[in-house]
Amino acid sequence: MSDKKIKAVVAGASGGIGQPLSLLLKLSPLVDELSLVDVVNTPGVAADLSHISSKATVAGFLPATGGAKAAFKDADIIVIPAGIPRKPGMTRDDLFNINAGIVKGLIQDAAEVAPNAYILVISNPVNSTVPISAEVLKNNNVFNAQRLFGVTTLDIVRAETFVSEISGQAVADLTVPVIGGHSGETIVPLFSQVTPSVTIPDDKYDALVNRVQFGGDEVVKAKDGLGSATLSMAYAGFRFAEKVLRAVKGEKGLVEPSFVYLPGVPGGAEIAEKTGCDFFSVPIELGPNGAEKAIDVLGNITEKEKKLLAACTAGLKGNIEKGVAFVKNPPAPAAPAAPAAAPAQK
Ligand code: NAD
Ligand code: LMR
């Protein structure tokens, strides 16, 4: 096992996901240095976490103290849950206008000061923020598809939980591949590929698929205007980050689905050709180089799953194009507001 010291960063560290995710990283024996950046409250979050008697040292950054550039400097892994969450009635795509710019700015900073970092993007809409990230990294000549991951682990976590509720199998034993993207119909659970195998009764199949695809809405509705999944996402984000770090340290056989640029990952080009989507989530074998192999699970899927896949790719292509276009053809800056009309003269 490598004894390389690990610097981990959370961008958006004061938020609903950022705080519990930072706590989990602070508790991890795999992290030596934890750097937290946000536009508010990081001094407080960092001071609080720094009292925990675990190994990692903690520092907090705000724009006034160097912001993301100072936080990211020479990072090994950068996890990004910065940006606004949904409220009831919103789609993830409704977050694009604000979050696209936030992610673009953070990735630009990462490209400049941490070009070799593993970058894990949580900010929604993931189907577009990951293509945005890739384009920014390409513009800086530092794009390495094996090190850029859209975090879709929450879909897998949900699928494992819901399948276990139906099948009665212990959740810890289940592996449920979920592929595609991270929004509604772009999320494709493959119950035919679950290990150990499960039989989902026909009368429960559609509802189970729907619950995995729209699990996020369940939480948004229950939080009633106060945001979206945070605690389950912090768990999922940590689970993925920890696997990346364990692989970096030399552990073998670690696999987890993630939304990656398939043509840049060994084994991915063939899958991209089959789906017609360059960015797509499939099980990824992790190693010291990051995404060492994209695993093709499309070979034996059922007719029902083929239909889910067709609906997924139809929507996903547009989400990807929107992200790429945001960087290639940036929207014109908003025109300055017209001066307020002078009060009517008497
Ligand atoms: P939140 O509003 O609680 O926290 C977001 C944080 O980002 C805030 O503290 C905010 O100050 C910070 N921020 C904003 N701009 C920033 C910038 N330029 N630099 C650094 N920090 C900045 O929101 P949340 O509930 O933590 O959700 C964050 C994002 O994660 C949302 O976009 C949400 O949709 C997404 N999300 C994704 C998944 C997934 O499965 N990938 C799951 C849940 C939530
Ligand atoms: C989720 O799946 O919970 C997240 O993407 C947040 C959301 O907006 O639903």
CSV table of C-alpha atoms and ligand atoms in Angstrom, one decimal:
chain,number,residue,atom,x,y,z
A,1,MET,CA,0.0,0.0,0.0
A,2,SER,CA,1.3,3.5,-0.9
A,3,ASP,CA,1.9,5.8,2.1
A,4,LYS,CA,1.4,8.9,-0.1
A,5,LYS,CA,-0.1,11.8,1.9
A,6,ILE,CA,-3.5,12.8,0.8
A,7,LYS,CA,-4.9,16.3,0.5
A,8,ALA,CA,-8.7,16.3,0.1
A,9,VAL,CA,-10.8,19.4,-0.6
A,10,VAL,CA,-14.5,20.0,-0.3
A,11,ALA,CA,-15.8,23.0,-2.4
A,12,GLY,CA,-19.2,24.1,-1.0
A,13,ALA,CA,-18.0,22.8,2.4
A,14,SER,CA,-20.5,24.9,4.5
A,15,GLY,CA,-23.6,23.6,2.7
A,16,GLY,CA,-26.0,20.8,3.5
A,17,ILE,CA,-23.9,18.2,1.8
A,18,GLY,CA,-20.6,19.9,2.4
A,19,GLN,CA,-20.6,19.8,6.2
A,20,PRO,CA,-21.4,16.1,6.7
A,21,LEU,CA,-19.2,15.2,3.8
A,22,SER,CA,-16.3,17.2,5.4
A,23,LEU,CA,-17.0,15.4,8.7
A,24,LEU,CA,-16.8,12.0,7.0
A,25,LEU,CA,-13.5,13.0,5.3
A,26,LYS,CA,-12.1,14.3,8.6
A,27,LEU,CA,-12.9,10.9,10.2
A,28,SER,CA,-11.2,9.0,7.4
A,29,PRO,CA,-7.7,7.6,8.1
A,30,LEU,CA,-7.0,7.9,4.4
A,31,VAL,CA,-7.0,11.8,4.5
A,32,ASP,CA,-4.0,13.7,5.9
A,33,GLU,CA,-5.0,17.2,5.0
A,34,LEU,CA,-8.6,18.5,4.6
A,35,SER,CA,-9.1,21.9,2.9
A,36,LEU,CA,-12.6,23.5,2.9
A,37,VAL,CA,-13.8,26.2,0.6
A,38,ASP,CA,-17.1,28.0,0.4
A,39,VAL,CA,-18.3,31.6,-0.1
A,40,VAL,CA,-19.5,31.6,3.6
A,41,ASN,CA,-18.8,30.1,7.0
A,42,THR,CA,-15.7,28.0,6.3
A,43,PRO,CA,-13.7,29.4,9.2
A,44,GLY,CA,-16.4,28.2,11.5
A,45,VAL,CA,-16.8,24.7,9.9
A,46,ALA,CA,-13.0,24.3,9.8
A,47,ALA,CA,-12.5,25.4,13.4
A,48,ASP,CA,-15.3,23.0,14.6
A,49,LEU,CA,-13.9,20.0,12.6
A,50,SER,CA,-10.4,20.7,13.7
A,51,HIS,CA,-11.2,19.8,17.3
A,52,ILE,CA,-12.0,16.2,16.3
A,53,SER,CA,-9.2,13.9,17.4
A,54,SER,CA,-8.6,12.2,14.0
A,55,LYS,CA,-5.5,12.5,11.8
A,56,ALA,CA,-6.4,15.1,9.2
A,57,THR,CA,-5.4,18.7,9.6
A,58,VAL,CA,-8.1,21.2,8.6
A,59,ALA,CA,-8.1,24.6,7.0
A,60,GLY,CA,-11.0,26.8,5.8
A,61,PHE,CA,-10.9,29.3,2.9
A,62,LEU,CA,-13.2,32.1,1.8
A,63,PRO,CA,-12.9,34.3,-1.3
A,64,ALA,CA,-11.2,36.9,1.0
A,65,THR,CA,-8.5,34.4,2.1
A,66,GLY,CA,-7.6,33.0,-1.4
A,67,GLY,CA,-10.8,31.1,-2.2
A,68,ALA,CA,-10.8,28.0,-4.3
A,69,LYS,CA,-7.3,28.6,-5.6
A,70,ALA,CA,-5.7,28.6,-2.2
A,71,ALA,CA,-7.9,25.6,-1.1
A,72,PHE,CA,-7.2,23.5,-4.2
A,73,LYS,CA,-3.4,24.1,-4.3
A,74,ASP,CA,-1.8,20.7,-5.0
A,75,ALA,CA,-4.9,18.7,-3.9
A,76,ASP,CA,-5.1,15.0,-4.6
A,77,ILE,CA,-8.9,14.9,-4.6
A,78,ILE,CA,-11.4,17.6,-4.9
A,79,VAL,CA,-15.1,17.0,-4.2
A,80,ILE,CA,-17.6,19.6,-5.4
A,81,PRO,CA,-21.0,19.9,-3.9
A,82,ALA,CA,-21.1,23.7,-4.4
A,83,GLY,CA,-24.3,25.3,-5.9
A,84,ILE,CA,-27.9,25.6,-5.2
A,85,PRO,CA,-30.2,22.7,-4.5
A,86,ARG,CA,-33.8,22.1,-5.9
A,87,LYS,CA,-37.0,23.2,-4.3
A,88,PRO,CA,-40.4,21.4,-4.9
A,89,GLY,CA,-41.5,21.7,-8.6
A,90,MET,CA,-38.0,22.2,-10.0
A,91,THR,CA,-36.1,19.9,-12.2
A,92,ARG,CA,-32.3,19.5,-11.9
A,93,ASP,CA,-32.0,21.3,-15.2
A,94,ASP,CA,-33.6,24.3,-13.6
A,95,LEU,CA,-30.4,24.6,-11.5
A,96,PHE,CA,-28.3,25.0,-14.7
A,97,ASN,CA,-28.3,28.8,-14.9
A,98,ILE,CA,-26.7,29.3,-11.5
A,99,ASN,CA,-24.7,26.1,-11.0
A,100,ALA,CA,-23.1,25.9,-14.4
A,101,GLY,CA,-21.2,29.1,-13.8
A,102,ILE,CA,-20.2,28.1,-10.2
A,103,VAL,CA,-18.8,24.7,-11.4
A,104,LYS,CA,-17.1,26.3,-14.4
A,105,GLY,CA,-15.3,28.8,-12.1
A,106,LEU,CA,-14.2,26.1,-9.6
A,107,ILE,CA,-12.9,23.8,-12.3
A,108,GLN,CA,-10.9,26.7,-13.8
A,109,ASP,CA,-9.2,27.2,-10.5
A,110,ALA,CA,-8.6,23.4,-10.1
A,111,ALA,CA,-7.1,23.3,-13.6
A,112,GLU,CA,-4.6,26.0,-12.7
A,113,VAL,CA,-3.4,24.8,-9.3
A,114,ALA,CA,-4.3,21.1,-9.0
A,115,PRO,CA,-4.1,19.7,-12.6
A,116,ASN,CA,-3.6,16.1,-11.4
A,117,ALA,CA,-6.4,16.0,-8.9
A,118,TYR,CA,-9.2,13.4,-9.0
A,119,ILE,CA,-12.3,15.7,-9.4
A,120,LEU,CA,-15.6,14.4,-8.1
A,121,VAL,CA,-18.6,16.6,-9.2
A,122,ILE,CA,-21.7,16.4,-7.1
A,123,SER,CA,-23.3,19.8,-8.1
A,124,ASN,CA,-26.4,19.4,-10.3
A,125,PRO,CA,-27.3,19.0,-13.0
A,126,VAL,CA,-24.6,16.4,-13.1
A,127,ASN,CA,-25.5,15.4,-16.7
A,128,SER,CA,-24.3,18.9,-17.7
A,129,THR,CA,-21.9,20.0,-15.0
A,130,VAL,CA,-19.5,17.1,-15.8
A,131,PRO,CA,-19.4,18.0,-19.5
A,132,ILE,CA,-18.8,21.6,-18.5
A,133,SER,CA,-15.9,20.4,-16.3
A,134,ALA,CA,-14.4,18.4,-19.1
A,135,GLU,CA,-14.5,21.3,-21.5
A,136,VAL,CA,-12.9,23.7,-19.0
A,137,LEU,CA,-10.1,21.1,-18.3
A,138,LYS,CA,-9.6,20.7,-22.1
A,139,ASN,CA,-9.3,24.4,-22.6
A,140,ASN,CA,-6.5,24.4,-20.0
A,141,ASN,CA,-4.8,21.3,-21.6
A,142,VAL,CA,-5.1,19.3,-18.4
A,143,PHE,CA,-8.1,17.1,-19.2
A,144,ASN,CA,-7.6,13.5,-18.0
A,145,ALA,CA,-10.9,11.6,-18.4
A,146,GLN,CA,-9.7,9.0,-15.9
A,147,ARG,CA,-9.7,11.6,-13.1
A,148,LEU,CA,-13.0,13.3,-13.7
A,149,PHE,CA,-16.1,11.7,-12.1
A,150,GLY,CA,-19.7,12.7,-11.9
A,151,VAL,CA,-20.9,11.3,-8.6
A,152,THR,CA,-24.0,9.1,-9.2
A,153,THR,CA,-23.5,6.9,-6.1
A,154,LEU,CA,-26.7,8.1,-4.5
A,155,ASP,CA,-28.7,6.4,-7.2
A,156,ILE,CA,-26.8,3.1,-6.4
A,157,VAL,CA,-27.3,3.6,-2.7
A,158,ARG,CA,-31.0,4.2,-3.2
A,159,ALA,CA,-31.3,1.2,-5.6
A,160,GLU,CA,-29.6,-1.1,-3.0
A,161,THR,CA,-31.9,0.1,-0.2
A,162,PHE,CA,-35.1,-0.2,-2.2
A,163,VAL,CA,-34.2,-3.7,-3.7
A,164,SER,CA,-33.3,-4.9,-0.3
A,165,GLU,CA,-36.7,-3.8,1.1
A,166,ILE,CA,-38.4,-5.8,-1.6
A,167,SER,CA,-36.2,-8.9,-1.8
A,168,GLY,CA,-35.4,-9.2,1.9
A,169,GLN,CA,-31.7,-9.7,1.2
A,170,ALA,CA,-29.1,-7.9,3.4
A,171,VAL,CA,-28.4,-4.6,1.9
A,172,ALA,CA,-24.7,-4.9,2.6
A,173,ASP,CA,-24.5,-7.9,0.3
A,174,LEU,CA,-26.2,-6.3,-2.7
A,175,THR,CA,-24.6,-4.8,-5.8
A,176,VAL,CA,-27.1,-3.0,-8.0
A,177,PRO,CA,-25.7,-1.4,-11.1
A,178,VAL,CA,-27.4,1.9,-12.1
A,179,ILE,CA,-26.2,3.4,-15.4
A,180,GLY,CA,-26.9,6.4,-17.6
A,181,GLY,CA,-27.2,9.8,-16.1
A,182,HIS,CA,-28.4,11.5,-12.9
A,183,SER,CA,-31.9,12.8,-13.4
A,184,GLY,CA,-35.3,11.2,-13.8
A,185,GLU,CA,-35.5,8.9,-16.8
A,186,THR,CA,-31.7,9.2,-17.5
A,187,ILE,CA,-31.2,7.0,-14.4
A,188,VAL,CA,-31.3,3.4,-15.5
A,189,PRO,CA,-31.3,0.7,-12.8
A,190,LEU,CA,-30.4,-2.8,-14.1
A,191,PHE,CA,-32.2,-5.2,-11.8
A,192,SER,CA,-31.3,-8.1,-14.1
A,193,GLN,CA,-27.6,-7.5,-13.2
A,194,VAL,CA,-28.0,-7.4,-9.4
A,195,THR,CA,-25.6,-9.7,-7.5
A,196,PRO,CA,-26.5,-11.9,-5.8
A,197,SER,CA,-29.4,-12.1,-8.3
A,198,VAL,CA,-32.9,-11.0,-7.3
A,199,THR,CA,-36.3,-11.6,-8.8
A,200,ILE,CA,-38.4,-8.4,-8.8
A,201,PRO,CA,-42.1,-9.4,-9.0
A,202,ASP,CA,-43.7,-8.0,-12.2
A,203,ASP,CA,-46.2,-6.1,-10.3
A,204,LYS,CA,-43.5,-4.3,-8.4
A,205,TYR,CA,-41.0,-3.6,-11.3
A,206,ASP,CA,-42.4,-0.3,-12.6
A,207,ALA,CA,-42.8,1.3,-9.1
A,208,LEU,CA,-39.3,0.2,-8.2
A,209,VAL,CA,-37.8,1.7,-11.3
A,210,ASN,CA,-39.7,4.9,-10.7
A,211,ARG,CA,-38.6,5.1,-7.1
A,212,VAL,CA,-34.9,4.8,-8.1
A,213,GLN,CA,-35.4,7.4,-10.9
A,214,PHE,CA,-37.3,9.9,-8.8
A,215,GLY,CA,-35.9,9.2,-5.3
A,216,GLY,CA,-34.5,12.7,-5.3
A,217,ASP,CA,-37.9,14.2,-5.7
A,218,GLU,CA,-39.1,12.1,-2.7
A,219,VAL,CA,-36.6,13.9,-0.5
A,220,VAL,CA,-37.2,17.4,-2.1
A,221,LYS,CA,-40.9,17.0,-1.4
A,222,ALA,CA,-40.4,15.8,2.2
A,223,LYS,CA,-38.0,18.7,2.9
A,224,ASP,CA,-40.7,21.1,1.6
A,225,GLY,CA,-38.6,23.9,0.3
A,226,LEU,CA,-35.6,23.4,2.5
A,227,GLY,CA,-33.5,21.7,-0.1
A,228,SER,CA,-32.7,18.2,-1.4
A,229,ALA,CA,-30.9,15.2,-0.2
A,230,THR,CA,-27.9,16.1,1.9
A,231,LEU,CA,-27.1,13.4,4.5
A,232,SER,CA,-27.6,10.4,2.1
A,233,MET,CA,-25.6,12.4,-0.5
A,234,ALA,CA,-22.8,13.0,2.0
A,235,TYR,CA,-22.7,9.3,2.7
A,236,ALA,CA,-22.7,8.5,-1.1
A,237,GLY,CA,-20.1,11.1,-1.9
A,238,PHE,CA,-17.9,9.8,0.8
A,239,ARG,CA,-18.4,6.2,-0.3
A,240,PHE,CA,-17.2,7.1,-3.8
A,241,ALA,CA,-14.3,9.3,-2.6
A,242,GLU,CA,-13.1,6.7,-0.2
A,243,LYS,CA,-13.1,4.1,-3.0
A,244,VAL,CA,-11.1,6.4,-5.2
A,245,LEU,CA,-8.6,6.9,-2.4
A,246,ARG,CA,-8.4,3.2,-1.5
A,247,ALA,CA,-7.6,2.5,-5.2
A,248,VAL,CA,-5.0,5.3,-5.2
A,249,LYS,CA,-3.4,3.6,-2.2
A,250,GLY,CA,-3.1,0.4,-4.2
A,251,GLU,CA,-6.2,-1.7,-3.2
A,252,LYS,CA,-7.5,-3.8,-6.1
A,253,GLY,CA,-10.9,-4.9,-7.3
A,254,LEU,CA,-12.8,-1.7,-6.4
A,255,VAL,CA,-15.7,-1.0,-8.7
A,256,GLU,CA,-18.4,1.7,-8.5
A,257,PRO,CA,-20.5,3.3,-11.2
A,258,SER,CA,-19.7,6.9,-12.1
A,259,PHE,CA,-20.6,9.4,-14.8
A,260,VAL,CA,-17.4,9.7,-16.9
A,261,TYR,CA,-16.2,10.7,-20.4
A,262,LEU,CA,-16.3,7.2,-21.9
A,263,PRO,CA,-13.9,7.7,-24.9
A,264,GLY,CA,-11.1,8.7,-22.4
A,265,VAL,CA,-11.5,5.6,-20.2
A,266,PRO,CA,-10.2,2.2,-21.3
A,267,GLY,CA,-13.1,0.1,-22.5
A,268,GLY,CA,-15.4,3.1,-22.7
A,269,ALA,CA,-15.3,4.0,-26.4
A,270,GLU,CA,-17.2,0.8,-27.3
A,271,ILE,CA,-19.9,1.6,-24.7
A,272,ALA,CA,-20.1,5.2,-26.0
A,273,GLU,CA,-20.6,3.9,-29.5
A,274,LYS,CA,-23.5,1.6,-28.3
A,275,THR,CA,-25.3,4.3,-26.3
A,276,GLY,CA,-24.5,7.3,-28.6
A,277,CYS,CA,-23.5,9.2,-25.4
A,278,ASP,CA,-19.9,10.2,-24.7
A,279,PHE,CA,-20.7,11.0,-21.0
A,280,PHE,CA,-22.4,8.1,-19.3
A,281,SER,CA,-22.4,6.3,-16.0
A,282,VAL,CA,-21.3,2.6,-16.0
A,283,PRO,CA,-19.5,0.5,-13.4
A,284,ILE,CA,-15.9,1.8,-13.2
A,285,GLU,CA,-12.9,-0.2,-12.1
A,286,LEU,CA,-10.8,2.1,-10.0
A,287,GLY,CA,-7.0,2.1,-9.7
A,288,PRO,CA,-4.0,4.4,-9.1
A,289,ASN,CA,-4.8,6.1,-12.4
A,290,GLY,CA,-8.4,6.7,-11.4
A,291,ALA,CA,-10.9,5.2,-13.8
A,292,GLU,CA,-8.9,2.2,-15.1
A,293,LYS,CA,-11.7,0.5,-16.9
A,294,ALA,CA,-15.3,1.1,-18.0
A,295,ILE,CA,-17.2,-2.1,-17.6
A,296,ASP,CA,-19.8,-2.9,-20.3
A,297,VAL,CA,-23.0,-4.2,-18.6
A,298,LEU,CA,-25.2,-3.7,-21.6
A,299,GLY,CA,-24.6,-7.1,-23.1
A,300,ASN,CA,-27.3,-9.1,-21.3
A,301,ILE,CA,-30.0,-6.5,-20.4
A,302,THR,CA,-33.7,-7.3,-20.7
A,303,GLU,CA,-36.2,-5.9,-23.1
A,304,LYS,CA,-37.6,-3.7,-20.4
A,305,GLU,CA,-34.1,-2.4,-19.6
A,306,LYS,CA,-33.5,-1.7,-23.3
A,307,LYS,CA,-36.6,0.6,-23.3
A,308,LEU,CA,-35.4,2.4,-20.2
A,309,LEU,CA,-32.0,2.8,-21.9
A,310,ALA,CA,-33.6,4.3,-25.0
A,311,ALA,CA,-35.5,6.9,-22.9
A,312,CYS,CA,-32.3,7.6,-21.0
A,313,THR,CA,-30.1,8.4,-24.0
A,314,ALA,CA,-32.8,10.5,-25.7
A,315,GLY,CA,-32.8,12.9,-22.7
A,316,LEU,CA,-29.1,12.6,-21.8
A,317,LYS,CA,-27.7,13.7,-25.2
A,318,GLY,CA,-29.4,17.1,-24.8
A,319,ASN,CA,-28.1,17.6,-21.3
A,320,ILE,CA,-24.6,16.8,-22.4
A,321,GLU,CA,-24.7,19.1,-25.4
A,322,LYS,CA,-26.0,21.9,-23.2
A,323,GLY,CA,-23.0,21.6,-20.9
A,324,VAL,CA,-20.5,21.5,-23.7
A,325,ALA,CA,-22.1,24.5,-25.4
A,326,PHE,CA,-22.0,26.5,-22.2
A,327,VAL,CA,-18.2,26.5,-22.3
A,328,LYS,CA,-17.7,26.4,-26.1
A,329,ASN,CA,-20.2,29.2,-26.8
A,330,PRO,CA,-20.6,31.1,-23.5
A,331,PRO,CA,-23.8,32.9,-23.1
A,332,ALA,CA,-23.5,36.7,-23.7
A,333,PRO,CA,-23.2,38.6,-20.4
A,334,ALA,CA,-26.5,40.0,-19.3
A,335,ALA,CA,-27.1,43.6,-20.5
A,336,PRO,CA,-26.8,46.2,-17.8
A,337,ALA,CA,-30.1,47.0,-16.2
A,338,ALA,CA,-31.8,50.1,-17.7
A,339,PRO,CA,-31.6,53.1,-15.4
A,340,ALA,CA,-34.7,53.5,-13.2
A,341,ALA,CA,-37.3,55.8,-14.8
A,342,ALA,CA,-37.1,59.3,-13.3
A,343,PRO,CA,-40.1,60.1,-11.2
A,344,ALA,CA,-42.8,61.9,-13.2
A,345,GLN,CA,-42.4,65.6,-13.0
A,346,LYS,CA,-45.3,67.6,-11.9
B,1,NAD,P1,-26.5,24.0,-0.1
B,1,NAD,O1,-27.1,25.2,-0.6
B,1,NAD,O2,-26.9,23.5,1.2
B,1,NAD,O3,-24.9,24.1,-0.2
B,1,NAD,C1,-24.2,24.5,-1.3
B,1,NAD,C2,-23.0,25.3,-0.8
B,1,NAD,O4,-22.3,25.8,-2.0
B,1,NAD,C3,-23.4,26.6,0.0
B,1,NAD,O5,-22.8,26.5,1.3
B,1,NAD,C4,-22.9,27.7,-0.9
B,1,NAD,O6,-22.4,28.8,-0.1
B,1,NAD,C5,-21.8,27.0,-1.6
B,1,NAD,N1,-21.3,27.7,-2.8
B,1,NAD,C6,-22.0,28.5,-3.7
B,1,NAD,N2,-21.2,29.0,-4.6
B,1,NAD,C7,-19.9,28.6,-4.3
B,1,NAD,C8,-18.7,28.8,-4.9
B,1,NAD,N3,-18.5,29.6,-6.0
B,1,NAD,N4,-17.6,28.3,-4.3
B,1,NAD,C9,-17.7,27.5,-3.2
B,1,NAD,N5,-18.9,27.3,-2.6
B,1,NAD,C10,-20.0,27.8,-3.1
B,1,NAD,O7,-26.8,22.8,-1.2
B,1,NAD,P2,-26.6,21.3,-1.0
B,1,NAD,O8,-27.9,20.7,-0.5
B,1,NAD,O9,-25.4,21.0,-0.3
B,1,NAD,O10,-26.5,20.8,-2.5
B,1,NAD,C11,-25.4,21.2,-3.3
B,1,NAD,C12,-25.5,20.7,-4.7
B,1,NAD,O11,-25.4,19.3,-4.8
B,1,NAD,C13,-26.8,21.1,-5.4
B,1,NAD,O12,-26.6,21.5,-6.7
B,1,NAD,C14,-27.6,19.8,-5.4
B,1,NAD,O13,-28.6,19.7,-6.4
B,1,NAD,C15,-26.5,18.8,-5.6
B,1,NAD,N6,-26.8,17.4,-5.2
B,1,NAD,C16,-26.3,16.4,-6.0
B,1,NAD,C17,-26.5,15.1,-5.7
B,1,NAD,C18,-26.0,14.0,-6.6
B,1,NAD,O14,-26.4,12.9,-6.5
B,1,NAD,N7,-25.0,14.3,-7.4
B,1,NAD,C19,-27.3,14.8,-4.6
B,1,NAD,C20,-27.8,15.8,-3.8
B,1,NAD,C21,-27.5,17.1,-4.1
B,2,LMR,C1,-30.7,13.6,-5.5
B,2,LMR,O1,-30.8,12.7,-6.4
B,2,LMR,O2,-31.2,13.5,-4.4
B,2,LMR,C2,-30.0,14.9,-5.9
B,2,LMR,O3,-29.7,14.9,-7.3
B,2,LMR,C3,-30.7,16.1,-5.5
B,2,LMR,C4,-32.0,16.4,-6.2
B,2,LMR,O4,-32.2,17.5,-6.7
B,2,LMR,O5,-32.9,15.5,-6.2
